[in-house]
XYZ file of C-alpha atoms in Angstrom:
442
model
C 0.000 0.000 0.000
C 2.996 2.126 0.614
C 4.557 1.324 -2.227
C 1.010 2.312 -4.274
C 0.748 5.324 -2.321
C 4.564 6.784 -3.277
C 3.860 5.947 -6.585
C 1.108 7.880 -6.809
C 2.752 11.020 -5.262
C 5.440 10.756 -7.855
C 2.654 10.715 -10.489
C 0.966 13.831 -9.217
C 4.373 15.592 -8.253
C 5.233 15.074 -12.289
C 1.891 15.864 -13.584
C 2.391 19.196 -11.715
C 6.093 19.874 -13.118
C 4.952 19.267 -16.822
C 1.678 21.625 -16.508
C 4.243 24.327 -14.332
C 6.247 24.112 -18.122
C 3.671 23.695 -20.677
C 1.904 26.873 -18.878
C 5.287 28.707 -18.962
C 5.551 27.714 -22.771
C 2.344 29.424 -23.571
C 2.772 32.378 -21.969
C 5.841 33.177 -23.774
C 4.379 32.118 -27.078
C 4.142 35.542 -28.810
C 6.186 37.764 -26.568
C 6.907 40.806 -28.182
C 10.598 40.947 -29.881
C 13.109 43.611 -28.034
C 15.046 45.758 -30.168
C 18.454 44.007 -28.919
C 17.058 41.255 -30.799
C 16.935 42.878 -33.604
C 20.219 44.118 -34.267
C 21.269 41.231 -37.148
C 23.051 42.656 -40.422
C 20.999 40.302 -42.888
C 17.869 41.441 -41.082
C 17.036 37.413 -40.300
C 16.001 38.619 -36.519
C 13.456 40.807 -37.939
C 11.250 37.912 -39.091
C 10.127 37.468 -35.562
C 7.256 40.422 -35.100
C 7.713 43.242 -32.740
C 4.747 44.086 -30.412
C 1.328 43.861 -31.516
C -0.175 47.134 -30.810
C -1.339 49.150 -33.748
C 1.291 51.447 -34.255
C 1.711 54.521 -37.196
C 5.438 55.958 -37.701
C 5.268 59.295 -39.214
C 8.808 59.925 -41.854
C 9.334 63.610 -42.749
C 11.615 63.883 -45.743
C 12.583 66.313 -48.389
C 13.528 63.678 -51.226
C 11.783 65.476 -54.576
C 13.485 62.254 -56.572
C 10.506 59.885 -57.192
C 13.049 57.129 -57.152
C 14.310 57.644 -53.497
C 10.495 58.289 -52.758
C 9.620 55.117 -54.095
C 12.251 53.296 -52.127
C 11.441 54.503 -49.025
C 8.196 53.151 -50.212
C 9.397 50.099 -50.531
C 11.159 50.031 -47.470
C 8.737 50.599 -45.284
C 6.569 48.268 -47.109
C 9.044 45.850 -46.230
C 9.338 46.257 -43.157
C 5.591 46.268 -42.195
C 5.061 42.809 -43.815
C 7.766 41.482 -41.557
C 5.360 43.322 -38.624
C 2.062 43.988 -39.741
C 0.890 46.108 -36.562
C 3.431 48.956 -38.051
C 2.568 50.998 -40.275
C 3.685 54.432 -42.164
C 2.284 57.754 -42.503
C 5.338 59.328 -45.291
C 5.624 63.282 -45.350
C 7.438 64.936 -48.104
C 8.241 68.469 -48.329
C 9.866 70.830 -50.533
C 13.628 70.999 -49.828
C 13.577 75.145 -49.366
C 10.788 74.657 -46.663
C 11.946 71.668 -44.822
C 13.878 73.114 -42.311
C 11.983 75.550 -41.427
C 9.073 73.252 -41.243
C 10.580 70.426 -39.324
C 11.835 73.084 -36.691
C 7.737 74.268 -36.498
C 6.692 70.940 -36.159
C 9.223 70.085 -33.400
C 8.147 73.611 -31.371
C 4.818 72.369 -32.119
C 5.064 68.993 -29.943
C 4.492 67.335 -33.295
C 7.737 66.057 -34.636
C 7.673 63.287 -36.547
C 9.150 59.718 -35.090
C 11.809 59.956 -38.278
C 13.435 62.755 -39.627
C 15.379 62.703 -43.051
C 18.664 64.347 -42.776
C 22.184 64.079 -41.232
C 22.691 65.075 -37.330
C 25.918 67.177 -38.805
C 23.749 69.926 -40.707
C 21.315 69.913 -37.741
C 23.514 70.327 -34.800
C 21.300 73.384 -33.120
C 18.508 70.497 -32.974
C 20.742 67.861 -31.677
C 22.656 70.473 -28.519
C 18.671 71.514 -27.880
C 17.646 67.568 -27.189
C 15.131 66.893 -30.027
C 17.166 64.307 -31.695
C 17.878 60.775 -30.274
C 21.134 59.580 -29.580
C 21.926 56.337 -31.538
C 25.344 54.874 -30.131
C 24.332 52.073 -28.634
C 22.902 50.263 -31.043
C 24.327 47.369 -32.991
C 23.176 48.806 -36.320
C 25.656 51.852 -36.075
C 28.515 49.103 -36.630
C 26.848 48.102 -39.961
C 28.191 51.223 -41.650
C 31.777 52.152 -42.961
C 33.610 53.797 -40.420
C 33.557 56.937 -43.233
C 29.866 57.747 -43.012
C 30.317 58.495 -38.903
C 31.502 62.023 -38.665
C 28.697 63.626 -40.645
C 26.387 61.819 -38.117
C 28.039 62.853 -35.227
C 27.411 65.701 -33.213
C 29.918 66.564 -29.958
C 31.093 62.694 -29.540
C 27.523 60.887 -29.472
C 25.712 59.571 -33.064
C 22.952 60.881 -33.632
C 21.360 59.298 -37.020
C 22.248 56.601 -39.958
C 23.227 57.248 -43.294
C 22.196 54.475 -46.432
C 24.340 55.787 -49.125
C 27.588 57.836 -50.136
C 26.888 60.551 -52.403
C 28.997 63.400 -54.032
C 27.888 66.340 -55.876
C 29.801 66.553 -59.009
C 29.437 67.014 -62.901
C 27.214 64.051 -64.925
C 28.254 64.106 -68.503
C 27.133 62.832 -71.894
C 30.465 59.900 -72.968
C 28.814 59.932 -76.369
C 28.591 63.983 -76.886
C 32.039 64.092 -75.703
C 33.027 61.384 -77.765
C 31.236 63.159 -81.254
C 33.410 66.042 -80.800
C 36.676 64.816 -79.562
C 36.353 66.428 -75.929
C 37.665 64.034 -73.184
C 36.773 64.595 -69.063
C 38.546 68.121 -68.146
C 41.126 68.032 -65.474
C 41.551 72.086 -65.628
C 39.103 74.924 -65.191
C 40.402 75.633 -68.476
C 39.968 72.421 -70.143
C 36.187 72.573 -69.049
C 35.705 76.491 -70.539
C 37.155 74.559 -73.772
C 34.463 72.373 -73.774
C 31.734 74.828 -73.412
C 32.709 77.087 -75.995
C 33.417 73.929 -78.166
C 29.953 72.573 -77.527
C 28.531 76.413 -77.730
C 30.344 76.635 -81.394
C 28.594 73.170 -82.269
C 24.900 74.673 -81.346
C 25.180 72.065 -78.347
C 23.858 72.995 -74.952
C 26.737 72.206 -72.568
C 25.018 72.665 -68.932
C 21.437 71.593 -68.101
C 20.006 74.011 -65.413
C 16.819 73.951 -62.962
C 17.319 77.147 -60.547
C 13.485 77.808 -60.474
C 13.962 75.308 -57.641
C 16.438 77.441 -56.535
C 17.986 75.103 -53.948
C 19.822 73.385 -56.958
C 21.807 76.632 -57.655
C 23.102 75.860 -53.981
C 23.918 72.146 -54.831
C 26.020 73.261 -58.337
C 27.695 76.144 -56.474
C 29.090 73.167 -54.246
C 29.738 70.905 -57.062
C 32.060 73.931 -58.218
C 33.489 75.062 -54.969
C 34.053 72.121 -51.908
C 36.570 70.151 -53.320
C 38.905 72.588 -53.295
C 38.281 74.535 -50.597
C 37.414 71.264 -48.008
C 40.652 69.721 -49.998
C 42.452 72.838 -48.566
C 41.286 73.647 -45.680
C 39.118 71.037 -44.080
C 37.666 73.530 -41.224
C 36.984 76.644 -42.809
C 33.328 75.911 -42.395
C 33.763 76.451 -38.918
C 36.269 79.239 -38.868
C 33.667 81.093 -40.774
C 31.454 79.780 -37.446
C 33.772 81.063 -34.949
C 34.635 84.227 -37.110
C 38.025 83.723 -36.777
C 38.178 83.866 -40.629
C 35.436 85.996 -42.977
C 35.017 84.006 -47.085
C 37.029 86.786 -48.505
C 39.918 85.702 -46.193
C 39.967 82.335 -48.565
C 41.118 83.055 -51.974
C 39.954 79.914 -53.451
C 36.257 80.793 -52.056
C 35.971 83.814 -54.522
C 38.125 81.924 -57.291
C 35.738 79.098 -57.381
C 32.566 81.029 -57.047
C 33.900 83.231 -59.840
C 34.392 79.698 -61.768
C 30.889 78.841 -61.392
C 29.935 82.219 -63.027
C 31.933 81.488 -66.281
C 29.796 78.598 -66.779
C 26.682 80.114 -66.452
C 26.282 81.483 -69.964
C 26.766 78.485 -71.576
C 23.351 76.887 -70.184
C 19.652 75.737 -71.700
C 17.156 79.012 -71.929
C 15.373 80.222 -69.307
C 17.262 78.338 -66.599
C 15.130 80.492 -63.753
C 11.693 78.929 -65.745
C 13.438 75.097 -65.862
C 12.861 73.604 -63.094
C 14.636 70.405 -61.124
C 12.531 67.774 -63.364
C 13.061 69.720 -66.647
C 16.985 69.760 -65.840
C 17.120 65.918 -65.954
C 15.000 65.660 -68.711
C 17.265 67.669 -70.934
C 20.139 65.881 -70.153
C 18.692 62.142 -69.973
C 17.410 62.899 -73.176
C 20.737 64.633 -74.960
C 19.749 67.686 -75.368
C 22.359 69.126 -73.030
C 25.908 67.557 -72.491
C 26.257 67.774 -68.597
C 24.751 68.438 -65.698
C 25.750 69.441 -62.246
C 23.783 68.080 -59.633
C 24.253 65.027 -56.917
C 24.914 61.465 -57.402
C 21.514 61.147 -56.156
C 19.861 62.221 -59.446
C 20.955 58.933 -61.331
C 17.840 57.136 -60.515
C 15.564 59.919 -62.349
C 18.258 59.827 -65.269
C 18.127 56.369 -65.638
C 14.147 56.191 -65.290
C 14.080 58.502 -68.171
C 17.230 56.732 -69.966
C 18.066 53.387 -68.918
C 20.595 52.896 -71.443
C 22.004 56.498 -71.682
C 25.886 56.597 -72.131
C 26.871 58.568 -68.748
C 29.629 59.444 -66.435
C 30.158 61.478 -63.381
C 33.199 63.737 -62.984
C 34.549 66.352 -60.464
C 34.238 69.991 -62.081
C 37.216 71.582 -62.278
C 37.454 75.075 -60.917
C 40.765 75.753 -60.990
C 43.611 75.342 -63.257
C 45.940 72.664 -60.277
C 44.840 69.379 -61.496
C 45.474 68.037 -58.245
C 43.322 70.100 -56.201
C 40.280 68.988 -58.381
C 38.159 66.136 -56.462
C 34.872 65.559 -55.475
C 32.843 66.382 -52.507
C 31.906 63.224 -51.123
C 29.611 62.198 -47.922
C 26.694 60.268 -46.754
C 23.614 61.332 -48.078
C 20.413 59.969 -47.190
C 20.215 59.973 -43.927
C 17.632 59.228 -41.116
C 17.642 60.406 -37.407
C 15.218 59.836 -34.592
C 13.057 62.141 -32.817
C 14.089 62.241 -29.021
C 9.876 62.479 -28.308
C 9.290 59.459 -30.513
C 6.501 57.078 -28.274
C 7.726 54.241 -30.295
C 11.695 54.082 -30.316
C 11.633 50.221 -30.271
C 10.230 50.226 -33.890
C 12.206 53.007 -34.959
C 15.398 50.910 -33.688
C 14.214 48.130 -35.488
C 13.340 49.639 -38.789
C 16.873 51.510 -38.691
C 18.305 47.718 -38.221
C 16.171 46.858 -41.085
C 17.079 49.452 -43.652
C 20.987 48.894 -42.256
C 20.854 45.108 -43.422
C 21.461 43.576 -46.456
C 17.972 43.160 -47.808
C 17.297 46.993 -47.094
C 20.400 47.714 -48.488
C 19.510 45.662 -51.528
C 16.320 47.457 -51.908
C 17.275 50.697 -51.838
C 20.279 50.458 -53.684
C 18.262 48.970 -56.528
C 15.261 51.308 -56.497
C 17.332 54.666 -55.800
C 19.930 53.723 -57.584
C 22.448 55.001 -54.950
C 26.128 53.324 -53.739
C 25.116 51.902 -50.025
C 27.213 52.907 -46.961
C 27.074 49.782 -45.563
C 30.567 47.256 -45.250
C 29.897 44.576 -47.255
C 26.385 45.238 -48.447
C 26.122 42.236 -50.673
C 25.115 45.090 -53.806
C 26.816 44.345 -57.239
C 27.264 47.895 -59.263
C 27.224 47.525 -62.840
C 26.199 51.640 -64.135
C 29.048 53.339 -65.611
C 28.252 56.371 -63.745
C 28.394 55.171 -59.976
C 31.592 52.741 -61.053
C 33.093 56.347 -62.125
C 31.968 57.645 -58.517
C 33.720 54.764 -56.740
C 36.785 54.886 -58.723
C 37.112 58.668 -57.559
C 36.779 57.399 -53.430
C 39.373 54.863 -54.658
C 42.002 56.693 -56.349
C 41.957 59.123 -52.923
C 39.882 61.993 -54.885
C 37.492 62.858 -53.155
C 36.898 64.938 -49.676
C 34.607 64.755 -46.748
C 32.783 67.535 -46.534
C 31.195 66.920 -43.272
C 34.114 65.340 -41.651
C 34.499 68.600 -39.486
C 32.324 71.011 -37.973
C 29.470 72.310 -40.647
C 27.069 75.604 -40.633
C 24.200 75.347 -38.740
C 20.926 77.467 -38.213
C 20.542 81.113 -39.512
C 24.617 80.656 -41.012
C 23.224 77.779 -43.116
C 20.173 79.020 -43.673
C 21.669 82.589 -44.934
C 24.901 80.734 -46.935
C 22.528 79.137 -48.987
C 20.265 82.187 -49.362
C 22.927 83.889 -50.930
C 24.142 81.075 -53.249
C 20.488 81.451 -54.512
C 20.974 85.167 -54.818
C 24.417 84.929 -56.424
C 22.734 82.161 -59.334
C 20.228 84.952 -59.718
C 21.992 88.299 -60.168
C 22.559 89.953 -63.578
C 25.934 91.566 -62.409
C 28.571 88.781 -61.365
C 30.642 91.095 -59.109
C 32.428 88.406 -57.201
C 34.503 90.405 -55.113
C 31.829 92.326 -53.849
C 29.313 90.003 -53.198
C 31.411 87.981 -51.224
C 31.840 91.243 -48.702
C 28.300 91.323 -48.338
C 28.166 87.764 -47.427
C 30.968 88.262 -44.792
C 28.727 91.219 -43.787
C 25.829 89.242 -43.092
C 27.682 86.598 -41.256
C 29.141 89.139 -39.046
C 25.834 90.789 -38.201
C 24.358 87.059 -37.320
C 27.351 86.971 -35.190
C 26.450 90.077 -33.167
């Protein structure tokens, strides 16, 4: 009887264990994915779903290409499958008005959970506490060590970058080719082929400035190789005003480069607009076109099979001081009021792996800033890029300090202006911009 009676207290003792685990087993059935469990670079962690509250990220960007907008698209699409409580609510706005916007929206209580752009060019919004710090995160190891200073702001990282960019010179191979002209190495090589082109009836620059921002971006195509070649912190001497732009002889040589150009453009370039630009050149009916690497995808949706390149444009006459201006572009940063920085986490582990990197390499048609990314680059005009960053030709323009706030916001103002103005005294415009930068200082 003993014996039946122990045997029956093991029973119930083991019945009790097994129902103590099987209980245990279905409670955790389901629990909600942690962000540390997300950080994996091929994005296989990710398959498990995060929380499964309804939950709407709001992404404020200023990307006008329809191919970048269409791979953030995709992105987020991508992600959301992999957690279908998450979904997006995309806001674009026109580059001019983004800043000014975003800082409204943040004053506002209504910033979005992501913000497009890099921590570097928004430093006053970073030192104020309105942008999340990102350091700790895995993902911040899935980029090249290169794409780190524009994205951090007094020792802490503040944002991620996808993709290296440059702004730079695209060119028609097959133009050049027709009329014996070969990539310029000289400021006078390039005049050359302008007046060559000119004398042909050829248009040799494609311009947009009624969206006046891309008079900014071909002013720096023109001007920061040199002068970030030369001196790598004169952005923020101009900060500190320890040095005024007429104290830099290559800043009024290379604006006074750009000018030279100018004539030798399509009609009307303050009635073309951005779109309008690309379309003349995808379509050969200018020879080049000064704008970012991050205008191949619209070429290339116009003219898939258009023979391109990408070069730096010379503005001076030392060959060796010519390079291109080259940094991360698209980048994202978190807002420090976000009520869901889990998902943001994981989506910036997402877009950092090799699948996002896939996707948005192949729908923006940018070069990714991730080490080993896994993407294959077959256009002539990017392999032209990345033989520049290998041959040791290019700069980093963000690798020191950058303006910030009302410097930036008048700099570019007056690059604008300058684009605009009928009389192309160099000299003297350049002592009103030190003016202005001196008032902003008092």
């Amino acid at each position: 009887m003993k014996k039946i009676l122990a045997m029956l207290m093991v029973i119930i003792i083991m019945s009790t264990v097994m129902m103590g685990c099987s209980k245990k087993e279905t409670e955790n059935e389901g629990v909600d994915q942690t962000p540390s469990e997300t950080n994996d670079q091929d994005g296989d962690a990710l398959d498990k779903p995060l929380e499964k509250e309804e939950v709407t990220l709001t992404f404020f960007h200023h990307m006008s290409e329809e191919a970048k907008r269409l791979g953030i698209e995709k992105l987020a699409a991508a992600f959301s499958e992999r957690n279908p409580e998450v979904t997006f609510d995309i806001q674009a706005m026109d580059f001019g008005q983004y800043a000014s916007t975003l800082k409204t929206k943040i004053a506002a209580d209504d910033a979005p959970d992501i913000m497009f752009g890099r921590p570097k060019g928004y430093s006053d919004l970073v030192q104020a506490g309105h942008i999340m710090e990102l350091s700790g995160n895995d993902y911040i190891n899935h980029m090249q060590d290169s794409a780190l200073p524009a994205l951090t702001v007094d020792g802490g990282v503040y944002g991620i970058v996808l993709d290296v960019t440059a702004m730079g010179t695209f060119y028609n191979k097959d133009i050049f080719a027709a009329h014996g002209l070969e990539v310029p190495t000289t400021f006078d090589e390039l005049m050359h082929i302008a007046k060559t082109l000119d004398a042909a009836g050829i248009t040799a620059f494609s311009r947009g400035y009624k969206d006046a921002w891309t008079a900014q971006v071909e002013h720096n195509a023109f001007n920061h190789g040199e002068m970030f070649g030369l001196y790598p912190n004169w952005m923020q001497e101009i900060t500190e005003g320890t040095k005024k732009f007429s104290d830099y002889p290559e800043f009024t040589s290379t604006l006074q480069a750009w000018a030279d150009t100018l004539p030798y453009s399509n009609d009307d370039i303050f009635g073309t607009d951005y779109s309008k630009s690309i379309e003349l050149f995808a379509t050969g009916q200018a020879a080049m076109f000064s704008q970012g690497m991050w205008a191949l995808g619209e070429i290339r949706k116009i003219a898939p099979d258009i023979n391109i390149g990408f070069m730096a444009p010379p503005a001076t006459n030392q060959a060796d001081l010519v390079k291109l201006s080259a940094f991360g572009d698209d980048g994202f940063m978190m807002s420090a009021s976000t009520k869901h920085p889990e998902y943001v986490n994981a989506f910036f582990d997402f877009v950092l792996s090799s699948e996002g990197a896939t996707i948005w390499s192949d729908t923006a048609g940018q070069v990714s800033f991730m080490k080993d990314s896994g993407v294959t680059y077959t256009d002539p005009a990017i392999l032209e890029f990345i033989s520049y960053i290998e041959e040791g030709k290019t700069v980093g323009q963000e690798d020191g300090p950058f303006l910030a706030g009302q410097m930036d916001a008048t700099y570019r103002e007056y690059q604008e202006l300058f684009a605009a103005k009928g009389d192309k005294e160099v000299e003297s415009f350049v002592s009103d911009l030190d003016a202005e930068f001196d008032a902003i200082r008092d």
